[in-house]
Short mmCIF file of C-alpha atoms and ligand atoms in Angstrom, two decimals:
data_model
loop_
_atom_site.label_atom_id
_atom_site.label_comp_id
_atom_site.label_asym_id
_atom_site.label_seq_id
_atom_site.Cartn_x
_atom_site.Cartn_y
_atom_site.Cartn_z
CA MET D 12 0.00 0.00 0.00
CA PRO D 13 1.43 3.47 -0.87
CA MET D 14 2.41 5.56 2.12
CA ASN D 15 0.15 8.41 3.18
CA TYR D 16 2.74 11.18 3.16
CA GLN D 17 0.26 13.92 3.96
CA LYS D 18 -0.79 12.09 7.12
CA ILE D 19 2.84 11.58 8.14
CA LEU D 20 3.65 15.27 7.61
CA ASP D 21 0.53 16.30 9.56
CA GLU D 22 1.64 14.11 12.48
CA ILE D 23 5.14 15.60 12.38
CA TYR D 24 3.61 19.09 12.35
CA ASP D 25 1.70 18.35 15.56
CA GLU D 26 4.58 16.61 17.30
CA ILE D 27 7.13 19.28 16.43
CA GLN D 28 5.18 22.21 17.94
CA PRO D 29 6.77 22.01 21.44
CA GLU D 30 10.24 22.19 19.82
CA LEU D 31 9.75 25.34 17.77
CA GLN D 32 10.83 27.75 20.49
CA HIS D 33 14.07 25.86 21.20
CA GLY D 34 17.33 27.18 19.75
CA LYS D 35 18.39 30.58 18.48
CA VAL D 36 18.04 32.32 15.10
CA ALA D 37 21.30 33.22 13.32
CA ASP D 38 21.91 36.65 14.84
CA TYR D 39 25.49 36.99 13.54
CA ILE D 40 23.84 38.11 10.29
CA PRO D 41 21.86 41.16 11.52
CA ALA D 42 19.29 40.94 8.71
CA LEU D 43 18.43 37.41 9.84
CA ALA D 44 18.27 38.23 13.57
CA GLU D 45 14.73 39.60 13.25
CA ILE D 46 13.17 36.37 11.93
CA GLU D 47 10.52 35.03 14.28
CA LYS D 48 11.07 31.64 15.86
CA GLY D 49 8.09 29.32 15.96
CA GLN D 50 7.78 29.01 12.17
CA PHE D 51 7.86 25.65 10.47
CA ALA D 52 7.37 24.18 7.00
CA MET D 53 8.10 20.84 5.40
CA THR D 54 7.65 19.58 1.83
CA VAL D 55 8.17 16.21 0.18
CA THR D 56 8.35 15.86 -3.63
CA LEU D 57 7.98 12.44 -5.21
CA GLU D 58 9.26 10.99 -8.49
CA ASP D 59 6.09 11.93 -10.39
CA GLY D 60 6.27 15.50 -9.09
CA ALA D 61 3.53 14.99 -6.47
CA VAL D 62 4.00 17.47 -3.62
CA TYR D 63 3.01 17.08 0.05
CA SER D 64 3.47 19.97 2.47
CA VAL D 65 2.72 21.23 5.97
CA GLY D 66 3.17 24.66 7.54
CA ASP D 67 4.35 27.81 5.75
CA SER D 68 5.57 25.88 2.72
CA THR D 69 5.34 28.81 0.29
CA LYS D 70 7.08 31.26 2.62
CA LYS D 71 10.53 32.24 1.39
CA PHE D 72 13.59 32.16 3.64
CA SER D 73 17.30 32.71 3.21
CA ILE D 74 18.74 29.45 1.88
CA GLN D 75 22.28 30.33 3.05
CA SER D 76 24.55 27.27 2.95
CA ILE D 77 22.02 25.18 1.05
CA SER D 78 23.18 27.24 -1.96
CA LYS D 79 26.53 25.42 -1.64
CA VAL D 80 24.91 22.26 -3.02
CA PHE D 81 24.04 24.11 -6.22
CA THR D 82 27.37 25.91 -6.62
CA PHE D 83 29.19 22.61 -6.02
CA THR D 84 26.99 20.98 -8.69
CA LEU D 85 27.91 23.66 -11.24
CA ALA D 86 31.62 23.56 -10.41
CA LEU D 87 31.76 19.76 -10.52
CA GLU D 88 30.08 19.80 -13.92
CA ILE D 89 32.71 22.27 -15.20
CA TYR D 90 35.91 20.98 -13.58
CA SER D 91 35.25 17.29 -12.72
CA LYS D 92 38.20 15.81 -10.79
CA GLU D 93 40.33 18.91 -11.32
CA LEU D 94 38.18 20.59 -8.68
CA TYR D 95 39.72 18.46 -5.94
CA LYS D 96 43.08 20.15 -6.43
CA ARG D 97 41.55 23.17 -4.74
CA VAL D 98 39.17 21.66 -2.20
CA GLY D 99 39.02 18.32 -0.38
CA VAL D 100 36.24 15.80 0.22
CA GLU D 101 36.65 14.99 3.92
CA PRO D 102 34.38 16.03 6.80
CA SER D 103 35.99 18.85 8.75
CA GLY D 104 34.95 18.06 12.32
CA ASN D 105 35.28 21.81 12.84
CA ALA D 106 32.89 24.76 12.93
CA PHE D 107 31.66 25.94 9.52
CA ASN D 108 33.72 29.12 9.64
CA SER D 109 36.88 27.84 11.33
CA LEU D 110 40.23 29.34 10.35
CA VAL D 111 42.46 26.99 12.32
CA GLN D 112 42.30 23.88 10.14
CA LEU D 113 42.84 25.96 7.03
CA GLU D 114 46.13 27.25 8.41
CA TYR D 115 47.66 23.85 9.12
CA GLU D 116 46.27 22.34 5.92
CA HIS D 117 47.96 25.01 3.78
CA GLY D 118 44.90 26.83 2.49
CA ILE D 119 43.10 23.79 1.02
CA PRO D 120 39.65 23.60 2.63
CA ARG D 121 38.44 20.20 3.78
CA ASN D 122 35.27 20.15 1.66
CA PRO D 123 32.98 22.35 -0.51
CA PHE D 124 30.38 22.79 2.25
CA ILE D 125 32.40 24.53 4.95
CA ASN D 126 32.60 28.26 4.30
CA ALA D 127 36.21 28.21 3.08
CA GLY D 128 35.41 25.41 0.63
CA ALA D 129 32.30 27.13 -0.66
CA ILE D 130 34.24 30.37 -1.19
CA ILE D 131 36.78 28.40 -3.24
CA ILE D 132 33.95 26.92 -5.30
CA THR D 133 32.64 30.44 -5.94
CA ASP D 134 36.17 31.46 -6.93
CA THR D 135 36.38 28.60 -9.48
CA LEU D 136 33.00 29.62 -10.93
CA ILE D 137 34.08 33.25 -11.29
CA THR D 138 37.26 32.09 -13.07
CA HIS D 139 35.16 30.01 -15.47
CA TYR D 140 32.46 32.61 -16.14
CA LYS D 141 35.03 35.43 -16.06
CA ASP D 142 32.94 37.75 -13.96
CA PRO D 143 31.00 37.76 -10.62
CA ASP D 144 27.74 39.06 -12.14
CA LYS D 145 27.77 36.46 -14.90
CA THR D 146 28.44 33.77 -12.26
CA LEU D 147 25.39 34.81 -10.25
CA LYS D 148 23.29 34.99 -13.41
CA VAL D 149 24.25 31.45 -14.46
CA LEU D 150 23.63 30.14 -10.95
CA LEU D 151 20.20 31.78 -10.75
CA TYR D 152 19.34 30.50 -14.23
CA PHE D 153 20.25 26.96 -13.15
CA MET D 154 18.33 27.22 -9.88
CA ARG D 155 15.27 28.66 -11.62
CA LYS D 156 15.30 25.70 -13.98
CA ILE D 157 15.61 23.01 -11.30
CA SER D 158 13.11 24.65 -8.95
CA GLY D 159 10.58 25.50 -11.64
CA ASN D 160 10.39 29.09 -10.41
CA PRO D 161 11.57 31.59 -13.05
CA LYS D 162 11.52 34.37 -10.47
CA LEU D 163 13.98 33.19 -7.80
CA SER D 164 15.92 36.13 -6.49
CA ILE D 165 18.57 37.36 -4.07
CA ASP D 166 17.71 39.27 -0.89
CA LYS D 167 20.24 42.07 -1.24
CA GLU D 168 19.63 43.31 2.29
CA VAL D 169 20.79 39.96 3.68
CA ALA D 170 23.80 39.84 1.35
CA ASN D 171 24.88 43.38 2.29
CA SER D 172 24.33 42.69 5.97
CA GLU D 173 26.65 39.67 5.72
CA MET D 174 29.32 41.69 3.97
CA GLU D 175 29.16 44.32 6.69
CA TYR D 176 29.96 41.70 9.34
CA GLY D 177 31.79 39.30 7.03
CA ASP D 178 35.27 39.64 8.52
CA ARG D 179 35.68 35.94 9.19
CA ASN D 180 34.74 34.89 5.65
CA LEU D 181 37.01 37.60 4.24
CA ALA D 182 39.78 36.32 6.53
CA LEU D 183 39.26 32.77 5.22
CA ALA D 184 39.55 34.03 1.65
CA ARG D 185 42.68 36.05 2.39
CA LEU D 186 44.28 33.11 4.19
CA MET D 187 43.66 30.87 1.19
CA ARG D 188 45.02 33.58 -1.07
CA SER D 189 48.21 33.71 1.03
CA PHE D 190 48.67 30.00 0.27
CA GLY D 191 48.16 30.61 -3.46
CA ASN D 192 44.71 28.99 -3.48
CA PHE D 193 42.70 31.92 -4.82
CA GLU D 194 42.28 33.22 -8.36
CA ASN D 195 40.02 36.27 -8.23
CA GLU D 196 39.72 39.48 -6.29
CA VAL D 197 38.87 38.63 -2.66
CA GLN D 198 36.20 41.25 -1.91
CA SER D 199 34.05 40.63 -5.00
CA THR D 200 34.41 36.85 -4.72
CA VAL D 201 33.25 36.85 -1.10
CA MET D 202 30.43 39.23 -2.05
CA THR D 203 29.35 36.76 -4.77
CA TYR D 204 29.39 34.03 -2.12
CA PHE D 205 27.19 36.18 0.18
CA ASN D 206 24.84 36.86 -2.72
CA HIS D 207 24.28 33.18 -3.48
CA CYS D 208 23.76 32.46 0.25
CA ALA D 209 21.11 35.22 0.24
CA ILE D 210 18.88 33.59 -2.40
CA THR D 211 15.40 33.14 -0.93
CA MET D 212 13.25 30.06 -1.52
CA SER D 213 10.35 28.22 0.08
CA THR D 214 10.38 24.55 1.12
CA GLU D 215 8.21 23.79 -1.93
CA GLU D 216 10.77 25.36 -4.24
CA LEU D 217 13.76 23.80 -2.51
CA SER D 218 12.28 20.35 -2.42
CA ARG D 219 11.53 20.58 -6.16
CA ALA D 220 15.04 21.89 -6.83
CA MET D 221 16.61 18.86 -5.11
CA LEU D 222 14.60 16.26 -7.03
CA PHE D 223 17.27 15.72 -9.71
CA LEU D 224 19.79 14.84 -7.01
CA ALA D 225 17.44 12.21 -5.58
CA PHE D 226 17.26 10.63 -9.04
CA GLY D 227 20.86 10.30 -10.16
CA GLY D 228 21.11 13.74 -11.76
CA ILE D 229 17.97 13.41 -13.94
CA ASP D 230 14.80 15.32 -13.18
CA PRO D 231 12.27 12.47 -13.11
CA VAL D 232 9.41 14.77 -14.13
CA SER D 233 10.92 16.61 -17.11
CA LYS D 234 13.46 13.78 -17.82
CA LYS D 235 16.10 16.47 -18.20
CA ILE D 236 19.66 15.40 -17.38
CA PHE D 237 21.31 17.99 -15.13
CA ILE D 238 24.42 16.05 -14.10
CA SER D 239 25.82 12.54 -14.60
CA SER D 240 24.79 9.82 -12.17
CA SER D 241 28.36 9.45 -10.95
CA LYS D 242 28.52 13.16 -10.08
CA ALA D 243 25.09 13.02 -8.45
CA LYS D 244 26.42 10.15 -6.33
CA ARG D 245 29.34 12.28 -5.18
CA ILE D 246 27.15 15.27 -4.33
CA ASN D 247 24.88 13.03 -2.24
CA ALA D 248 27.92 11.48 -0.55
CA MET D 249 29.21 14.96 0.26
CA MET D 250 25.84 15.91 1.76
CA LEU D 251 25.85 12.77 3.90
CA THR D 252 29.38 13.22 5.22
CA CYS D 253 29.72 17.03 5.31
CA GLY D 254 26.22 18.52 5.08
CA HIS D 255 25.89 19.50 8.73
CA TYR D 256 29.37 20.76 9.58
CA ASP D 257 30.69 19.26 12.80
CA ALA D 258 27.29 17.67 13.48
CA SER D 259 27.36 15.68 10.21
CA GLY D 260 28.03 12.37 11.97
CA GLU D 261 25.24 12.96 14.45
CA PHE D 262 22.82 13.90 11.67
CA ALA D 263 23.67 10.76 9.66
CA PHE D 264 23.30 8.70 12.83
CA HIS D 265 19.85 10.07 13.71
CA VAL D 266 18.36 10.81 10.26
CA GLY D 267 20.28 8.60 7.84
CA LEU D 268 19.87 10.71 4.70
CA PRO D 269 22.13 12.89 2.53
CA ALA D 270 21.20 16.44 3.52
CA LYS D 271 22.44 20.01 3.66
CA SER D 272 21.55 22.68 6.19
CA GLY D 273 21.80 26.47 6.16
CA VAL D 274 21.83 29.03 8.97
CA GLY D 275 18.56 30.45 7.60
CA GLY D 276 16.99 27.35 9.23
CA GLY D 277 16.46 25.32 6.07
CA ILE D 278 17.54 21.73 5.47
CA VAL D 279 17.25 19.81 2.19
CA ALA D 280 17.51 16.03 1.99
CA THR D 281 17.25 13.29 -0.61
CA VAL D 282 15.94 9.77 -0.33
CA PRO D 283 17.78 8.40 -3.37
CA GLY D 284 15.41 6.87 -5.90
CA GLU D 285 12.37 7.96 -3.89
CA MET D 286 11.95 11.65 -3.13
CA SER D 287 13.44 14.98 -2.09
CA ILE D 288 12.54 16.79 1.13
CA ALA D 289 12.92 20.36 2.39
CA VAL D 290 12.21 21.56 5.91
CA TRP D 291 12.47 24.98 7.50
CA SER D 292 12.38 26.29 11.03
CA PRO D 293 14.62 29.26 11.81
CA ALA D 294 15.83 28.52 15.36
CA LEU D 295 19.21 26.77 15.25
CA ASN D 296 20.99 24.30 17.53
CA LYS D 297 24.51 24.94 18.80
CA TYR D 298 26.05 23.64 15.54
CA GLY D 299 24.12 26.15 13.38
CA ASN D 300 21.59 23.61 12.06
CA SER D 301 17.81 24.01 12.39
CA HIS D 302 16.78 22.46 15.72
CA ALA D 303 13.20 21.55 14.77
CA GLY D 304 14.15 20.83 11.14
CA THR D 305 16.65 18.18 12.23
CA LEU D 306 14.12 16.60 14.59
CA ALA D 307 11.39 16.66 11.93
CA LEU D 308 13.63 14.78 9.48
CA GLU D 309 14.44 12.25 12.17
CA MET D 310 10.69 11.79 12.79
CA PHE D 311 10.14 11.39 9.04
CA THR D 312 12.72 8.62 8.59
CA THR D 313 11.52 6.88 11.78
CA LYS D 314 7.87 6.96 10.72
CA THR D 315 8.46 5.95 7.09
CA GLY D 316 11.46 3.65 7.52
CA LEU D 317 13.02 5.53 4.56
CA SER D 318 16.73 5.99 5.03
CA ILE D 319 19.79 4.97 3.06
CA PHE D 320 20.81 2.48 5.76
N1 LIG G 625 26.45 32.83 4.59
C1 LIG G 625 26.69 32.09 5.80
C2 LIG G 625 28.11 32.36 6.26
O1 LIG G 625 28.96 32.46 5.44
C3 LIG G 625 26.47 30.63 5.51
C4 LIG G 625 26.57 29.78 6.74
C5 LIG G 625 25.55 28.68 6.80
O2 LIG G 625 24.46 28.74 6.26
O3 LIG G 625 25.85 27.68 7.46
O4 LIG G 625 28.38 32.49 7.42
#
């Protein structure tokens, strides 16, 4: 018998309510500090494009580090294995914005999902597209195609607010530059990174955008091939091992799915061969991952038995 996903999401919605006030919104980005806790949305998209949602599933939020999945996808498509000369593929076990590891590992970030790694990915894209604006245009074009929303946009207030307090990310970029691992101008590259983090999307849009990664790089609805199955495998592996910073092991242990979080409170996940999921709740746990979002995904895999293990 097919599973009743709407019923499962409705149950999660009820059970998650007591958790929504726990945690703290990301106040190190002033434009995000004002977001009200207590909000929640979750969407599941199946192979045939069927969508099941609960909560504020059309409300847009700052996708932040979830954007790193899409920039990594573009860079991997362009550079293939060459990319790994500039960024590694190991979990960091460190905070997402740590400078320490980068110093003793000679400016090569551990993976594309910590901030240093994502800034390097942005740097490789700017080198390829020859210009920061063109890079953002191509990225938005790609994300509009995979999400089915031709109007996705960047919240400039959030991007500017990050730049104003972006000393640590600028420091990461400069440190990498000092080791010779940087190709473009630091300020505009980091600003491009802040811009892609400041794209706003709803859980419905994000879940739709992740569907091709749940199906080996092919959108199962349009049948369009976005990336090879071997690259889709690597992106999913990266989400599983590095998608939640220094809580990646704990997330894999409790949830058991490839997933990527962002400090805007969103998390995207794939159930390979089955579906994509997006959840949002802005209050974060001490690792910078959505508190209620993580719990909701754990409830989902417990209730459905869907996990990659
Ligand atoms: N733009 C954020 C930063 O660079 C991304 C962090 C995140 O979402 O985890 O600090």
